[in-house]
Amino acid sequence: MKIGLDVLGGDYAPDSTINGAIEAQKVLQEGQRLVLIGDQQDTIERLKHAGADPDKFDYIHAPENISMHEHPTKAITQKPNSSIAKGFELLKNGEIDSFASAGNTGAMLVGAVFSVKAIPGVLRPAIATNVPKIKSGYGILLDVGANADCKPEMLSQFATLGSLYMQYIYGVETPKVGLLNIGEEEEKGNNLTISTYPLLQQNKKINFIGNTEGRDLFTDAADVYVCDGFTGNVVLKLAESFYVVTLKKGMKDDFFDRFNYERYGGSPILGVNAPVIIGHGISTPEAIKNMVLLSKDMIESQIIDKIRSAFN
Amino acid sequence: MKIGLDVLGGDYAPDSTINGAIEAQKVLQEGQRLVLIGDQQDTIERLKHAGADPDKFDYIHAPENISMHEHPTKAITQKPNSSIAKGFELLKNGEIDSFASAGNTGAMLVGAVFSVKAIPGVLRPAIATNVPKIKSGYGILLDVGANADCKPEMLSQFATLGSLYMQYIYGVETPKVGLLNIGEEEEKGNNLTISTYPLLQQNKKINFIGNTEGRDLFTDAADVYVCDGFTGNVVLKLAESFYVVTLKKGMKDDFFDRFNYERYGGSPILGVNAPVIIGHGISTPEAIKNMVLLSKDMIESQIIDKIRSAFN
C-alpha cells in the first residue's frame, strides 16, 4: 500500500506536513508506505532534522507548489511539476493508492476529476465533511462545495456515496440518510429538494428517513445529510465559525472538540476512481497524521470498489 | 397608534401572549394601545386573574385558532374568525397599525400577502431575522424562509429592504450589505449568487460590500446578509440549534444570549404594506413583550413609508 501525501500543501507546509507524516508513519504497519510528494532533498533534510529516518518513506520529486489563490484548472495544467499535479499523475498510473493534500481545494477537485476521473455512472463527485453529533461520534454532510448547483439525480447519488462512506469507513451498518431541507413534510422545500425527495424514496441503495432541517444536523436524526454544494458550504463554514467562537471563549466540551478537523484529518472527494482527501488549509501535524490514516482506511476498506459496484 | 397582537398564536398561548401583553402595556405610552385579538371574554378574564386592568387594552373577538400544522392558505380562507384572519382584516382596513403573532408562520405570510399585499414594486416580501454579532449588537439575515426559490432581482430587493430595516429600526446609518456566498471572489457562487452580484453592485439604494461566507455571519463583515429563503432557513435553524446546545451545556455568554429570540421578539415580514411580525412558536411572555415593542418601533419609524418611497 502506497499512501500519497502532498508535502507542499497547506498554510503551514512543509513543517506541518512533514511532522504529520512522521507521526503517521509511526503507526503505519509493514507494507504501508508513505509517499512524500514535494521537494525531495528539502524533505529528506527536514526529516533528518526532526530525527526521523528518511528510509522509512518513499519520495517523488515535485518542487513546485500550487498556492491557495491560484486558479485551479490553470495551475494544474501549467504546473506539471507541482506536488498536486504530480500526485494525481501518480494516482492515475497506480503508483500510489491514495492522494491527500491540505493545499488548494479547487486544484484537488479539478485534479481528481481530470486524472482518475469520476466512477462510471457517477454524475458528479462530491466533497463530504464530518459533522459531530451532540451525543457522540460523527455524521457526514455532502456536498460541501464541489457542486454549487445541483440536480435532483446528483443529490440522490450523493446519498448513495455518503451511505457507502458511513458504512465502510465508520462501520455504520445501515446509515440513515436525511435530505437537508426547510420543513419536515414531504411537500416542503425548494424546487431542488422537492424533486429530490421521491428519488431518495426510490433509491434502494440507501435508508432514507425523510427531510431534516438545519436544527437536526448535530443530532442522531441522520448519519448522512444530503444537500447541494452551496448550502453545504455555507453550513460548513458557519459551523466552523461557531467552533472558533467556543475556542476563543475557552469553552471546553467534547461535542465542540469533535468539530476540530484535526481529529478526522480531512474531507474525501467521493465518486472518483481513487481515494482522494482534501485537508483543511490550516492543517496541523495532527490533522496531517489523521489525513494519512484516513487515506489508509479508505484503501483498506476498498471503498472505491464498493462505490463502483453500487454504480455498476 | 393601535398595535395588533394575536392572543391565540404560539405554543404557550394564551398564557404567554396575555402575560407578554401585560408587560408590554406597562411600557407603552399614552395613545399607544394594544389590541388583543382572540377570545374576548376569556382574554378579559385572564387579564383580571393576572391582576391587570382590562380597560387598558382594546379587544377584537376572534375565537378560532389556526394551529401550527394547518395548511396556511386553507386555514386563512376557511377560518375567517380565526385570530390571524381577523388580524389581517383589521390591518387591511386600517383599524390596527401593525399585526404580530407567534402562530402559524405560513398563515402569517399568506395572510400578509393576501390582505395588505406587497408594496408596489416589491417582487416578493421576505422574512428577516436577527443574527447576533460576536462583538455586540445584531445584523440581519434575509430571506429566512418566505421564498425557497429566488431570482437575482428578488435578492437585490431583499438587500434594499434589509438596509432600510437596519437603518430605521436599528439606527445603522449606512448598513453594510453582504451577499451570503461560498467564496469571497466576485466569480464564486451558484447560478443565483453569481447573477445577483452585479445587481447588488448596481443597486444604488444599498452599500454593497461584496460576498460574505458562512463564517462571516456573526462578525462585523456586514449588517445585512442577503440570501435565498432556503439557505437562510437552514442557516437560521442551524444557528438556533447551536444556541440550544450552549443553553443545555449551561454556557453563559453575552454573545450566546443574543441568539435568544426573546430579546428582539420576532421576525418582520419586509415588503408588505404594513408592519407584520412573526414570533417564534415557543414565544415566552418576554418574547411577546418585545414583539409588541418591535411593532411599536416599526410604526413609529414609519419604515413602511420609507420602503414605499424606495420602491416608488
PDB file of N, CA and C in Angstrom, chain A residues 69 134 145 148-149 180-183 185 189-193 213-218 227-231 233-243 245-246 249 251-256 259 280, chain B residues 69 134 145 148-149 180-183 185 189-193 213-218 227-231 233-243 245-246 249 251-256 259 280:
ATOM      1  N   HIS A  69      -4.440  30.598  -3.788  1.00  0.00           N
ATOM      2  CA  HIS A  69      -5.266  31.514  -4.565  1.00  0.00           C
ATOM      3  C   HIS A  69      -5.090  31.365  -6.075  1.00  0.00           C
ATOM      4  N   ILE A 134     -24.076  15.579  18.775  1.00  0.00           N
ATOM      5  CA  ILE A 134     -24.034  16.086  20.148  1.00  0.00           C
ATOM      6  C   ILE A 134     -23.705  14.965  21.133  1.00  0.00           C
ATOM      7  N   GLY A 145     -19.346  21.675  -1.374  1.00  0.00           N
ATOM      8  CA  GLY A 145     -18.739  22.703  -2.202  1.00  0.00           C
ATOM      9  C   GLY A 145     -18.251  22.307  -3.579  1.00  0.00           C
ATOM     10  N   ALA A 148     -21.886  23.734  -6.820  1.00  0.00           N
ATOM     11  CA  ALA A 148     -22.705  24.826  -6.282  1.00  0.00           C
ATOM     12  C   ALA A 148     -24.155  24.702  -6.746  1.00  0.00           C
ATOM     13  N   ASP A 149     -24.354  24.216  -7.946  1.00  0.00           N
ATOM     14  CA  ASP A 149     -25.713  23.993  -8.456  1.00  0.00           C
ATOM     15  C   ASP A 149     -25.896  22.501  -8.716  1.00  0.00           C
ATOM     16  N   LEU A 180     -31.404  17.422   3.649  1.00  0.00           N
ATOM     17  CA  LEU A 180     -31.388  18.705   4.366  1.00  0.00           C
ATOM     18  C   LEU A 180     -32.398  19.633   3.694  1.00  0.00           C
ATOM     19  N   ASN A 181     -33.379  20.061   4.461  1.00  0.00           N
ATOM     20  CA  ASN A 181     -34.494  20.783   3.864  1.00  0.00           C
ATOM     21  C   ASN A 181     -35.019  21.847   4.833  1.00  0.00           C
ATOM     22  N   ILE A 182     -36.133  22.499   4.466  1.00  0.00           N
ATOM     23  CA  ILE A 182     -36.644  23.585   5.307  1.00  0.00           C
ATOM     24  C   ILE A 182     -38.029  23.255   5.843  1.00  0.00           C
ATOM     25  N   GLY A 183     -38.248  22.009   6.142  1.00  0.00           N
ATOM     26  CA  GLY A 183     -39.514  21.566   6.694  1.00  0.00           C
ATOM     27  C   GLY A 183     -39.486  20.054   6.713  1.00  0.00           C
ATOM     28  N   GLU A 185     -42.206  17.987   6.322  1.00  0.00           N
ATOM     29  CA  GLU A 185     -43.169  17.356   5.436  1.00  0.00           C
ATOM     30  C   GLU A 185     -42.604  17.168   4.032  1.00  0.00           C
ATOM     31  N   GLY A 189     -39.929  22.554   0.832  1.00  0.00           N
ATOM     32  CA  GLY A 189     -38.607  22.698   0.242  1.00  0.00           C
ATOM     33  C   GLY A 189     -38.530  23.661  -0.919  1.00  0.00           C
ATOM     34  N   ASN A 190     -37.375  23.699  -1.569  1.00  0.00           N
ATOM     35  CA  ASN A 190     -37.248  24.458  -2.813  1.00  0.00           C
ATOM     36  C   ASN A 190     -37.422  23.471  -3.968  1.00  0.00           C
ATOM     37  N   ASN A 191     -37.357  23.972  -5.187  1.00  0.00           N
ATOM     38  CA  ASN A 191     -37.582  23.094  -6.340  1.00  0.00           C
ATOM     39  C   ASN A 191     -36.672  21.867  -6.294  1.00  0.00           C
ATOM     40  N   LEU A 192     -35.402  22.106  -5.912  1.00  0.00           N
ATOM     41  CA  LEU A 192     -34.436  21.010  -5.898  1.00  0.00           C
ATOM     42  C   LEU A 192     -34.798  19.926  -4.887  1.00  0.00           C
ATOM     43  N   THR A 193     -35.076  20.325  -3.646  1.00  0.00           N
ATOM     44  CA  THR A 193     -35.343  19.294  -2.631  1.00  0.00           C
ATOM     45  C   THR A 193     -36.693  18.615  -2.858  1.00  0.00           C
ATOM     46  N   GLU A 213     -33.836  19.179   9.026  1.00  0.00           N
ATOM     47  CA  GLU A 213     -33.675  20.633   8.986  1.00  0.00           C
ATOM     48  C   GLU A 213     -32.323  21.023   9.583  1.00  0.00           C
ATOM     49  N   GLY A 214     -32.017  22.304   9.456  1.00  0.00           N
ATOM     50  CA  GLY A 214     -30.751  22.797   9.997  1.00  0.00           C
ATOM     51  C   GLY A 214     -30.552  22.403  11.457  1.00  0.00           C
ATOM     52  N   ARG A 215     -31.648  22.365  12.209  1.00  0.00           N
ATOM     53  CA  ARG A 215     -31.543  22.068  13.638  1.00  0.00           C
ATOM     54  C   ARG A 215     -31.235  20.592  13.909  1.00  0.00           C
ATOM     55  N   ASP A 216     -31.376  19.745  12.898  1.00  0.00           N
ATOM     56  CA  ASP A 216     -31.151  18.306  13.087  1.00  0.00           C
ATOM     57  C   ASP A 216     -29.710  17.879  12.847  1.00  0.00           C
ATOM     58  N   LEU A 217     -28.928  18.778  12.284  1.00  0.00           N
ATOM     59  CA  LEU A 217     -27.611  18.397  11.769  1.00  0.00           C
ATOM     60  C   LEU A 217     -26.702  17.740  12.802  1.00  0.00           C
ATOM     61  N   PHE A 218     -26.794  18.167  14.040  1.00  0.00           N
ATOM     62  CA  PHE A 218     -25.900  17.637  15.081  1.00  0.00           C
ATOM     63  C   PHE A 218     -26.584  16.598  15.965  1.00  0.00           C
ATOM     64  N   CYS A 227     -27.239  17.519   0.609  1.00  0.00           N
ATOM     65  CA  CYS A 227     -27.654  18.851   0.150  1.00  0.00           C
ATOM     66  C   CYS A 227     -26.810  19.258  -1.043  1.00  0.00           C
ATOM     67  N   ASP A 228     -27.201  20.347  -1.694  1.00  0.00           N
ATOM     68  CA  ASP A 228     -26.384  20.899  -2.767  1.00  0.00           C
ATOM     69  C   ASP A 228     -25.130  21.522  -2.181  1.00  0.00           C
ATOM     70  N   GLY A 229     -24.106  21.699  -3.008  1.00  0.00           N
ATOM     71  CA  GLY A 229     -22.807  22.179  -2.532  1.00  0.00           C
ATOM     72  C   GLY A 229     -22.803  23.612  -2.037  1.00  0.00           C
ATOM     73  N   PHE A 230     -23.773  24.406  -2.467  1.00  0.00           N
ATOM     74  CA  PHE A 230     -23.862  25.781  -1.983  1.00  0.00           C
ATOM     75  C   PHE A 230     -24.317  25.770  -0.525  1.00  0.00           C
ATOM     76  N   THR A 231     -25.451  25.126  -0.292  1.00  0.00           N
ATOM     77  CA  THR A 231     -25.980  25.050   1.068  1.00  0.00           C
ATOM     78  C   THR A 231     -24.959  24.391   1.997  1.00  0.00           C
ATOM     79  N   ASN A 233     -21.748  24.202   1.799  1.00  0.00           N
ATOM     80  CA  ASN A 233     -20.568  25.020   2.077  1.00  0.00           C
ATOM     81  C   ASN A 233     -20.883  26.140   3.064  1.00  0.00           C
ATOM     82  N   VAL A 234     -22.051  26.746   2.920  1.00  0.00           N
ATOM     83  CA  VAL A 234     -22.462  27.785   3.870  1.00  0.00           C
ATOM     84  C   VAL A 234     -22.569  27.174   5.271  1.00  0.00           C
ATOM     85  N   VAL A 235     -23.205  26.010   5.350  1.00  0.00           N
ATOM     86  CA  VAL A 235     -23.387  25.317   6.630  1.00  0.00           C
ATOM     87  C   VAL A 235     -22.036  24.961   7.249  1.00  0.00           C
ATOM     88  N   LEU A 236     -21.147  24.414   6.442  1.00  0.00           N
ATOM     89  CA  LEU A 236     -19.816  24.014   6.919  1.00  0.00           C
ATOM     90  C   LEU A 236     -19.060  25.200   7.513  1.00  0.00           C
ATOM     91  N   LYS A 237     -19.060  26.307   6.783  1.00  0.00           N
ATOM     92  CA  LYS A 237     -18.299  27.472   7.246  1.00  0.00           C
ATOM     93  C   LYS A 237     -18.949  28.129   8.453  1.00  0.00           C
ATOM     94  N   LEU A 238     -20.264  28.075   8.511  1.00  0.00           N
ATOM     95  CA  LEU A 238     -20.969  28.602   9.678  1.00  0.00           C
ATOM     96  C   LEU A 238     -20.637  27.759  10.916  1.00  0.00           C
ATOM     97  N   ALA A 239     -20.679  26.448  10.750  1.00  0.00           N
ATOM     98  CA  ALA A 239     -20.391  25.548  11.871  1.00  0.00           C
ATOM     99  C   ALA A 239     -18.952  25.735  12.349  1.00  0.00           C
ATOM    100  N   GLU A 240     -18.030  25.890  11.405  1.00  0.00           N
ATOM    101  CA  GLU A 240     -16.628  26.127  11.776  1.00  0.00           C
ATOM    102  C   GLU A 240     -16.489  27.396  12.585  1.00  0.00           C
ATOM    103  N   SER A 241     -17.243  28.426  12.188  1.00  0.00           N
ATOM    104  CA  SER A 241     -17.122  29.704  12.891  1.00  0.00           C
ATOM    105  C   SER A 241     -17.642  29.594  14.319  1.00  0.00           C
ATOM    106  N   PHE A 242     -18.652  28.762  14.509  1.00  0.00           N
ATOM    107  CA  PHE A 242     -19.160  28.516  15.855  1.00  0.00           C
ATOM    108  C   PHE A 242     -18.089  27.860  16.707  1.00  0.00           C
ATOM    109  N   TYR A 243     -17.448  26.884  16.104  1.00  0.00           N
ATOM    110  CA  TYR A 243     -16.377  26.180  16.805  1.00  0.00           C
ATOM    111  C   TYR A 243     -15.276  27.155  17.208  1.00  0.00           C
ATOM    112  N   VAL A 245     -15.574  30.291  17.784  1.00  0.00           N
ATOM    113  CA  VAL A 245     -16.071  31.118  18.892  1.00  0.00           C
ATOM    114  C   VAL A 245     -15.904  30.376  20.225  1.00  0.00           C
ATOM    115  N   THR A 246     -16.288  29.109  20.248  1.00  0.00           N
ATOM    116  CA  THR A 246     -16.171  28.354  21.505  1.00  0.00           C
ATOM    117  C   THR A 246     -14.712  28.231  21.925  1.00  0.00           C
ATOM    118  N   LYS A 249     -13.557  31.569  23.340  1.00  0.00           N
ATOM    119  CA  LYS A 249     -14.160  31.829  24.645  1.00  0.00           C
ATOM    120  C   LYS A 249     -13.710  30.799  25.681  1.00  0.00           C
ATOM    121  N   MET A 251     -14.237  27.615  25.854  1.00  0.00           N
ATOM    122  CA  MET A 251     -15.226  26.616  26.252  1.00  0.00           C
ATOM    123  C   MET A 251     -14.764  25.226  25.852  1.00  0.00           C
ATOM    124  N   LYS A 252     -14.529  24.408  26.849  1.00  0.00           N
ATOM    125  CA  LYS A 252     -14.075  23.048  26.569  1.00  0.00           C
ATOM    126  C   LYS A 252     -15.250  22.104  26.684  1.00  0.00           C
ATOM    127  N   ASP A 253     -15.402  21.288  25.670  1.00  0.00           N
ATOM    128  CA  ASP A 253     -16.530  20.362  25.673  1.00  0.00           C
ATOM    129  C   ASP A 253     -16.264  19.310  24.612  1.00  0.00           C
ATOM    130  N   ASP A 254     -16.650  18.093  24.898  1.00  0.00           N
ATOM    131  CA  ASP A 254     -16.374  17.003  23.977  1.00  0.00           C
ATOM    132  C   ASP A 254     -17.056  17.202  22.634  1.00  0.00           C
ATOM    133  N   PHE A 255     -18.283  17.737  22.660  1.00  0.00           N
ATOM    134  CA  PHE A 255     -19.010  17.986  21.407  1.00  0.00           C
ATOM    135  C   PHE A 255     -18.259  19.011  20.560  1.00  0.00           C
ATOM    136  N   PHE A 256     -17.878  20.119  21.177  1.00  0.00           N
ATOM    137  CA  PHE A 256     -17.163  21.156  20.431  1.00  0.00           C
ATOM    138  C   PHE A 256     -15.819  20.622  19.934  1.00  0.00           C
ATOM    139  N   PHE A 259     -15.691  19.117  16.560  1.00  0.00           N
ATOM    140  CA  PHE A 259     -15.686  19.977  15.381  1.00  0.00           C
ATOM    141  C   PHE A 259     -14.277  20.118  14.817  1.00  0.00           C
ATOM    142  N   HIS A 280      -7.764  20.565   5.521  1.00  0.00           N
ATOM    143  CA  HIS A 280      -8.003  21.973   5.838  1.00  0.00           C
ATOM    144  C   HIS A 280      -6.714  22.754   5.564  1.00  0.00           C
TER     145      HIS A 280
ATOM    146  N   HIS B  69     -49.957  23.317  12.506  1.00  0.00           N
ATOM    147  CA  HIS B  69     -49.805  22.363  11.402  1.00  0.00           C
ATOM    148  C   HIS B  69     -50.887  22.465  10.336  1.00  0.00           C
ATOM    149  N   ILE B 134     -20.675  38.801  17.207  1.00  0.00           N
ATOM    150  CA  ILE B 134     -19.829  38.332  18.308  1.00  0.00           C
ATOM    151  C   ILE B 134     -19.472  39.490  19.244  1.00  0.00           C
ATOM    152  N   GLY B 145     -37.002  32.207   4.740  1.00  0.00           N
ATOM    153  CA  GLY B 145     -37.978  31.161   4.520  1.00  0.00           C
ATOM    154  C   GLY B 145     -39.235  31.527   3.739  1.00  0.00           C
ATOM    155  N   ALA B 148     -38.438  29.983  -1.020  1.00  0.00           N
ATOM    156  CA  ALA B 148     -37.461  28.895  -1.093  1.00  0.00           C
ATOM    157  C   ALA B 148     -36.628  28.990  -2.369  1.00  0.00           C
ATOM    158  N   ASP B 149     -37.247  29.437  -3.447  1.00  0.00           N
ATOM    159  CA  ASP B 149     -36.517  29.637  -4.705  1.00  0.00           C
ATOM    160  C   ASP B 149     -36.564  31.113  -5.063  1.00  0.00           C
ATOM    161  N   LEU B 180     -24.532  36.480   0.914  1.00  0.00           N
ATOM    162  CA  LEU B 180     -24.083  35.219   1.510  1.00  0.00           C
ATOM    163  C   LEU B 180     -23.720  34.265   0.372  1.00  0.00           C
ATOM    164  N   ASN B 181     -22.456  33.848   0.364  1.00  0.00           N
ATOM    165  CA  ASN B 181     -21.961  33.106  -0.782  1.00  0.00           C
ATOM    166  C   ASN B 181     -20.929  32.064  -0.340  1.00  0.00           C
ATOM    167  N   ILE B 182     -20.299  31.392  -1.311  1.00  0.00           N
ATOM    168  CA  ILE B 182     -19.354  30.323  -0.957  1.00  0.00           C
ATOM    169  C   ILE B 182     -17.947  30.648  -1.423  1.00  0.00           C
ATOM    170  N   GLY B 183     -17.600  31.912  -1.357  1.00  0.00           N
ATOM    171  CA  GLY B 183     -16.267  32.349  -1.737  1.00  0.00           C
ATOM    172  C   GLY B 183     -16.280  33.859  -1.758  1.00  0.00           C
ATOM    173  N   GLU B 185     -14.469  35.890  -3.842  1.00  0.00           N
ATOM    174  CA  GLU B 185     -14.283  36.490  -5.159  1.00  0.00           C
ATOM    175  C   GLU B 185     -15.618  36.626  -5.888  1.00  0.00           C
ATOM    176  N   GLY B 189     -19.653  31.188  -6.527  1.00  0.00           N
ATOM    177  CA  GLY B 189     -21.050  31.046  -6.147  1.00  0.00           C
ATOM    178  C   GLY B 189     -21.834  30.048  -6.966  1.00  0.00           C
ATOM    179  N   ASN B 190     -23.135  30.011  -6.739  1.00  0.00           N
ATOM    180  CA  ASN B 190     -24.019  29.220  -7.604  1.00  0.00           C
ATOM    181  C   ASN B 190     -24.623  30.171  -8.638  1.00  0.00           C
ATOM    182  N   ASN B 191     -25.445  29.637  -9.522  1.00  0.00           N
ATOM    183  CA  ASN B 191     -26.007  30.479 -10.584  1.00  0.00           C
ATOM    184  C   ASN B 191     -26.695  31.708 -10.000  1.00  0.00           C
ATOM    185  N   LEU B 192     -27.422  31.494  -8.909  1.00  0.00           N
ATOM    186  CA  LEU B 192     -28.175  32.599  -8.311  1.00  0.00           C
ATOM    187  C   LEU B 192     -27.258  33.706  -7.796  1.00  0.00           C
ATOM    188  N   THR B 193     -26.264  33.346  -6.992  1.00  0.00           N
ATOM    189  CA  THR B 193     -25.426  34.397  -6.399  1.00  0.00           C
ATOM    190  C   THR B 193     -24.522  35.064  -7.449  1.00  0.00           C
ATOM    191  N   GLU B 213     -19.225  34.843   3.588  1.00  0.00           N
ATOM    192  CA  GLU B 213     -19.363  33.400   3.695  1.00  0.00           C
ATOM    193  C   GLU B 213     -20.025  33.029   5.022  1.00  0.00           C
ATOM    194  N   GLY B 214     -20.337  31.749   5.158  1.00  0.00           N
ATOM    195  CA  GLY B 214     -20.962  31.284   6.391  1.00  0.00           C
ATOM    196  C   GLY B 214     -20.197  31.719   7.629  1.00  0.00           C
ATOM    197  N   ARG B 215     -18.882  31.772   7.517  1.00  0.00           N
ATOM    198  CA  ARG B 215     -18.054  32.118   8.680  1.00  0.00           C
ATOM    199  C   ARG B 215     -18.141  33.597   9.052  1.00  0.00           C
ATOM    200  N   ASP B 216     -18.682  34.416   8.156  1.00  0.00           N
ATOM    201  CA  ASP B 216     -18.749  35.858   8.403  1.00  0.00           C
ATOM    202  C   ASP B 216     -20.020  36.292   9.114  1.00  0.00           C
ATOM    203  N   LEU B 217     -20.978  35.395   9.198  1.00  0.00           N
ATOM    204  CA  LEU B 217     -22.324  35.771   9.620  1.00  0.00           C
ATOM    205  C   LEU B 217     -22.387  36.462  10.979  1.00  0.00           C
ATOM    206  N   PHE B 218     -21.509  36.058  11.899  1.00  0.00           N
ATOM    207  CA  PHE B 218     -21.547  36.630  13.251  1.00  0.00           C
ATOM    208  C   PHE B 218     -20.481  37.687  13.483  1.00  0.00           C
ATOM    209  N   CYS B 227     -29.676  36.343   1.205  1.00  0.00           N
ATOM    210  CA  CYS B 227     -29.629  35.001   0.612  1.00  0.00           C
ATOM    211  C   CYS B 227     -31.040  34.568   0.232  1.00  0.00           C
ATOM    212  N   ASP B 228     -31.127  33.455  -0.486  1.00  0.00           N
ATOM    213  CA  ASP B 228     -32.435  32.886  -0.797  1.00  0.00           C
ATOM    214  C   ASP B 228     -33.030  32.296   0.481  1.00  0.00           C
ATOM    215  N   GLY B 229     -34.342  32.096   0.480  1.00  0.00           N
ATOM    216  CA  GLY B 229     -35.036  31.641   1.674  1.00  0.00           C
ATOM    217  C   GLY B 229     -34.718  30.220   2.101  1.00  0.00           C
ATOM    218  N   PHE B 230     -34.233  29.412   1.181  1.00  0.00           N
ATOM    219  CA  PHE B 230     -33.847  28.047   1.541  1.00  0.00           C
ATOM    220  C   PHE B 230     -32.565  28.087   2.381  1.00  0.00           C
ATOM    221  N   THR B 231     -31.556  28.739   1.827  1.00  0.00           N
ATOM    222  CA  THR B 231     -30.282  28.853   2.542  1.00  0.00           C
ATOM    223  C   THR B 231     -30.495  29.538   3.889  1.00  0.00           C
ATOM    224  N   ASN B 233     -33.118  29.756   5.759  1.00  0.00           N
ATOM    225  CA  ASN B 233     -33.849  28.955   6.736  1.00  0.00           C
ATOM    226  C   ASN B 233     -32.964  27.861   7.337  1.00  0.00           C
ATOM    227  N   VAL B 234     -32.140  27.238   6.502  1.00  0.00           N
ATOM    228  CA  VAL B 234     -31.213  26.223   7.010  1.00  0.00           C
ATOM    229  C   VAL B 234     -30.238  26.868   8.007  1.00  0.00           C
ATOM    230  N   VAL B 235     -29.709  28.030   7.635  1.00  0.00           N
ATOM    231  CA  VAL B 235     -28.774  28.757   8.498  1.00  0.00           C
ATOM    232  C   VAL B 235     -29.433  29.135   9.820  1.00  0.00           C
ATOM    233  N   LEU B 236     -30.643  29.670   9.741  1.00  0.00           N
ATOM    234  CA  LEU B 236     -31.367  30.095  10.936  1.00  0.00           C
ATOM    235  C   LEU B 236     -31.568  28.936  11.908  1.00  0.00           C
ATOM    236  N   LYS B 237     -32.018  27.805  11.380  1.00  0.00           N
ATOM    237  CA  LYS B 237     -32.306  26.672  12.261  1.00  0.00           C
ATOM    238  C   LYS B 237     -31.035  26.035  12.793  1.00  0.00           C
ATOM    239  N   LEU B 238     -29.980  26.077  12.000  1.00  0.00           N
ATOM    240  CA  LEU B 238     -28.692  25.574  12.478  1.00  0.00           C
ATOM    241  C   LEU B 238     -28.177  26.457  13.619  1.00  0.00           C
ATOM    242  N   ALA B 239     -28.264  27.763  13.432  1.00  0.00           N
ATOM    243  CA  ALA B 239     -27.791  28.696  14.454  1.00  0.00           C
ATOM    244  C   ALA B 239     -28.599  28.528  15.741  1.00  0.00           C
ATOM    245  N   GLU B 240     -29.899  28.362  15.599  1.00  0.00           N
ATOM    246  CA  GLU B 240     -30.749  28.156  16.780  1.00  0.00           C
ATOM    247  C   GLU B 240     -30.329  26.896  17.537  1.00  0.00           C
ATOM    248  N   SER B 241     -30.003  25.853  16.769  1.00  0.00           N
ATOM    249  CA  SER B 241     -29.641  24.589  17.420  1.00  0.00           C
ATOM    250  C   SER B 241     -28.323  24.736  18.185  1.00  0.00           C
ATOM    251  N   PHE B 242     -27.440  25.556  17.674  1.00  0.00           N
ATOM    252  CA  PHE B 242     -26.191  25.837  18.387  1.00  0.00           C
ATOM    253  C   PHE B 242     -26.481  26.526  19.709  1.00  0.00           C
ATOM    254  N   TYR B 243     -27.377  27.502  19.633  1.00  0.00           N
ATOM    255  CA  TYR B 243     -27.761  28.227  20.835  1.00  0.00           C
ATOM    256  C   TYR B 243     -28.357  27.274  21.866  1.00  0.00           C
ATOM    257  N   VAL B 245     -27.732  24.150  22.199  1.00  0.00           N
ATOM    258  CA  VAL B 245     -26.639  23.346  22.766  1.00  0.00           C
ATOM    259  C   VAL B 245     -25.930  24.114  23.882  1.00  0.00           C
ATOM    260  N   THR B 246     -25.637  25.392  23.629  1.00  0.00           N
ATOM    261  CA  THR B 246     -24.940  26.169  24.656  1.00  0.00           C
ATOM    262  C   THR B 246     -25.808  26.318  25.905  1.00  0.00           C
ATOM    263  N   LYS B 249     -25.786  23.033  27.819  1.00  0.00           N
ATOM    264  CA  LYS B 249     -24.497  22.802  28.456  1.00  0.00           C
ATOM    265  C   LYS B 249     -24.204  23.865  29.521  1.00  0.00           C
ATOM    266  N   MET B 251     -23.721  27.039  29.227  1.00  0.00           N
ATOM    267  CA  MET B 251     -22.702  28.036  28.883  1.00  0.00           C
ATOM    268  C   MET B 251     -23.331  29.418  28.844  1.00  0.00           C
ATOM    269  N   LYS B 252     -22.906  30.272  29.736  1.00  0.00           N
ATOM    270  CA  LYS B 252     -23.442  31.622  29.768  1.00  0.00           C
ATOM    271  C   LYS B 252     -22.463  32.554  29.093  1.00  0.00           C
ATOM    272  N   ASP B 253     -22.990  33.345  28.182  1.00  0.00           N
ATOM    273  CA  ASP B 253     -22.129  34.266  27.453  1.00  0.00           C
ATOM    274  C   ASP B 253     -23.012  35.287  26.766  1.00  0.00           C
ATOM    275  N   ASP B 254     -22.541  36.514  26.721  1.00  0.00           N
ATOM    276  CA  ASP B 254     -23.349  37.580  26.149  1.00  0.00           C
ATOM    277  C   ASP B 254     -23.676  37.331  24.682  1.00  0.00           C
ATOM    278  N   PHE B 255     -22.683  36.798  23.942  1.00  0.00           N
ATOM    279  CA  PHE B 255     -22.915  36.501  22.517  1.00  0.00           C
ATOM    280  C   PHE B 255     -24.020  35.458  22.364  1.00  0.00           C
ATOM    281  N   PHE B 256     -23.902  34.377  23.104  1.00  0.00           N
ATOM    282  CA  PHE B 256     -24.918  33.324  23.006  1.00  0.00           C
ATOM    283  C   PHE B 256     -26.283  33.856  23.449  1.00  0.00           C
ATOM    284  N   PHE B 259     -28.532  35.264  20.887  1.00  0.00           N
ATOM    285  CA  PHE B 259     -29.263  34.371  19.989  1.00  0.00           C
ATOM    286  C   PHE B 259     -30.710  34.226  20.445  1.00  0.00           C
ATOM    287  N   HIS B 280     -41.615  33.573  17.378  1.00  0.00           N
ATOM    288  CA  HIS B 280     -41.216  32.170  17.496  1.00  0.00           C
ATOM    289  C   HIS B 280     -42.384  31.386  18.114  1.00  0.00           C
TER     290      HIS B 280
END
